Amino acid sequence: MVRRLGRVEYEATWRAMQDFTAQRTADTPDELWLLEHPPVYTQGQAGKPEHLIVATDIPVVPIDRGGQITYHGPGQLVAYVLVDLRRRGYGIRELVTRLEQAVVDLLAAQGVTAERRAGAPGVYVDGAKIAALGLRVKHGCTYHGLALNVDMDLGPFAAINPCGYAGMRVTQCRDLGLKLPLPEAEQVLAQALLGTIYS
């Protein structure tokens, strides 16, 4: 099931993912949530405070996914994947690969060559990160997911070491010349994910 949630507060959405995962049974259908967040930094479980290199008025929310600090804001398309891996028959590494590949395929269809990087989850174009990825697995079921930079203010990334990498460049669809309005990006990303994760 695909849920298009619009622009929603981060913490309430995170708690809703936790609740959904805690309450699901072996028969609960998997879901894909597509949305935007107001400006927020999220800090993964192993996150180091020094990766916030400049204090801002943007809130920092410590959360339960893997990875370090990242930024979410308007114009970034977030896809949360609520998947029962046991039922799907593949593990977390395979899910990460499939998530990344869905974004690579989406961008390839738009004429942009993107790549995955060993040991650095996410999707990159000419060395700059265009999509970040972080997941949590509980009782064989996943939540959190990926964030694709579509048409946003990239300024807040300058206040952090994105995903824990000092000097990591970030990019977005708009800066690559892609005229991809967020609703259209939602549609094509949903199709890509439904084909790779939920098939």
XYZ file of C-alpha atoms in Angstrom:
199
model
C 0.000 0.000 0.000
C 1.294 3.448 -0.942
C 0.472 6.369 1.360
C 1.106 9.916 0.146
C 1.259 11.985 3.320
C 2.272 15.436 2.050
C 4.369 17.610 4.379
C 4.329 16.152 7.875
C 6.266 16.729 11.086
C 9.235 14.429 11.532
C 8.742 13.173 15.071
C 5.048 12.310 14.702
C 5.818 10.371 11.515
C 8.690 8.511 13.161
C 6.437 7.513 16.082
C 3.768 6.374 13.617
C 6.348 4.127 11.890
C 7.346 2.654 15.238
C 3.703 2.018 16.153
C 2.926 0.454 12.775
C 5.933 -1.860 13.097
C 5.147 -2.816 16.700
C 1.536 -3.667 15.891
C 1.980 -5.472 12.591
C 1.407 -9.213 12.315
C 2.609 -11.796 9.796
C -0.388 -10.837 7.652
C -0.002 -7.044 7.764
C 0.565 -5.729 4.221
C 3.812 -3.864 3.634
C 3.496 -0.106 3.127
C 5.394 2.682 1.367
C 5.029 6.192 2.801
C 5.935 9.148 0.561
C 6.244 12.589 2.136
C 8.228 15.750 2.895
C 9.348 17.070 6.271
C 9.719 20.620 7.590
C 13.405 21.462 8.257
C 14.959 18.977 10.701
C 18.269 17.245 11.359
C 18.058 13.593 12.381
C 20.896 11.890 14.238
C 21.247 8.095 13.929
C 21.902 5.764 16.850
C 25.669 5.830 16.432
C 25.601 9.531 15.601
C 28.455 11.676 16.884
C 27.583 15.206 18.042
C 30.691 16.650 16.358
C 29.112 16.010 12.942
C 26.884 19.021 13.635
C 29.600 21.543 12.861
C 27.580 24.781 13.081
C 24.755 25.512 15.510
C 21.498 26.498 13.784
C 17.896 27.004 14.796
C 16.915 23.777 13.003
C 15.984 21.086 15.540
C 18.164 17.982 15.932
C 16.190 14.806 16.663
C 18.064 11.706 17.945
C 16.419 8.670 16.361
C 16.685 4.886 16.100
C 17.953 4.320 12.549
C 21.520 3.513 11.620
C 23.923 6.112 10.321
C 24.976 9.584 11.354
C 23.366 13.006 10.937
C 21.358 14.101 7.909
C 18.993 16.885 6.946
C 15.367 16.742 5.810
C 13.458 19.722 4.457
C 10.828 20.883 1.966
C 11.588 19.856 -1.594
C 13.189 16.596 -0.508
C 11.196 13.444 -1.262
C 11.255 10.964 1.609
C 10.233 7.331 1.119
C 9.712 5.222 4.226
C 9.714 1.492 3.534
C 7.702 -0.591 5.997
C 8.647 -4.081 4.845
C 8.507 -7.559 6.404
C 11.868 -8.936 5.278
C 11.089 -12.456 6.489
C 8.067 -12.607 4.221
C 9.972 -11.052 1.318
C 12.766 -13.576 1.669
C 15.744 -11.205 1.552
C 17.865 -9.429 4.143
C 18.754 -5.870 5.049
C 21.795 -5.680 2.753
C 19.676 -6.706 -0.195
C 17.043 -4.141 0.763
C 19.688 -1.387 0.849
C 20.915 -2.440 -2.600
C 17.372 -2.450 -3.964
C 16.600 0.985 -2.517
C 19.752 2.468 -4.004
C 19.145 0.777 -7.352
C 15.604 2.183 -7.529
C 17.051 5.719 -7.318
C 19.838 4.914 -9.798
C 17.221 3.604 -12.241
C 14.950 6.618 -11.694
C 17.784 9.021 -12.469
C 18.965 6.958 -15.457
C 15.466 7.285 -16.927
C 15.947 11.070 -16.634
C 19.322 10.922 -18.384
C 21.477 11.222 -15.235
C 24.169 8.664 -14.421
C 24.234 7.884 -10.698
C 26.021 5.234 -8.661
C 26.126 3.366 -5.396
C 29.259 3.326 -3.237
C 30.579 0.367 -1.260
C 30.587 1.180 2.446
C 28.786 4.511 2.018
C 25.035 3.908 1.653
C 23.187 6.304 -0.604
C 23.239 7.387 -4.233
C 25.844 9.700 -5.772
C 26.191 11.766 -8.948
C 29.769 12.799 -9.804
C 30.749 12.210 -6.189
C 27.943 14.325 -4.688
C 25.209 12.659 -2.660
C 21.707 13.004 -4.100
C 19.961 10.405 -1.908
C 20.610 9.395 1.692
C 19.556 6.114 3.228
C 19.009 4.851 6.765
C 16.986 1.927 8.120
C 15.929 0.189 11.309
C 14.988 -3.488 11.504
C 12.825 -4.733 14.351
C 11.568 -8.321 14.530
C 12.452 -8.748 10.869
C 10.490 -5.660 9.777
C 11.949 -2.401 8.509
C 11.134 1.264 8.867
C 12.813 4.556 7.947
C 14.067 4.568 4.344
C 15.554 7.000 1.852
C 15.539 10.721 1.075
C 15.949 12.029 -2.475
C 16.961 15.666 -2.940
C 14.607 17.013 -5.611
C 14.221 20.801 -5.423
C 15.216 22.142 -2.018
C 17.429 24.558 -0.126
C 20.706 22.666 0.264
C 22.118 25.342 2.596
C 21.441 23.443 5.854
C 23.727 20.612 4.717
C 26.632 23.046 5.148
C 26.104 22.942 8.930
C 26.750 19.184 9.127
C 29.087 16.479 7.927
C 26.423 14.750 5.839
C 26.046 11.137 6.989
C 29.276 11.609 8.975
C 31.510 12.486 6.022
C 33.422 15.752 6.348
C 33.311 17.744 3.146
C 30.705 15.503 1.535
C 29.100 17.385 -1.347
C 25.372 17.133 -1.866
C 23.339 17.763 -4.988
C 19.733 17.616 -6.144
C 17.656 16.960 -9.220
C 17.134 20.671 -9.924
C 20.869 21.398 -9.992
C 21.347 18.558 -12.472
C 18.905 20.232 -14.845
C 16.029 17.874 -14.117
C 12.611 19.495 -14.213
C 10.990 16.983 -11.912
C 8.190 18.500 -9.820
C 7.796 16.772 -6.457
C 4.450 15.108 -7.345
C 6.030 13.639 -10.467
C 9.100 12.557 -8.493
C 6.746 10.847 -6.023
C 5.074 8.964 -8.819
C 8.247 7.750 -10.512
C 9.956 6.846 -7.227
C 6.888 4.902 -6.099
C 6.915 2.977 -9.380
C 10.639 2.264 -9.049
C 10.311 1.082 -5.435
C 7.225 -1.008 -6.104
C 9.186 -2.721 -8.869
C 12.311 -3.416 -6.793
C 11.240 -3.666 -3.130
C 7.646 -4.793 -3.174
C 7.578 -7.043 -6.250
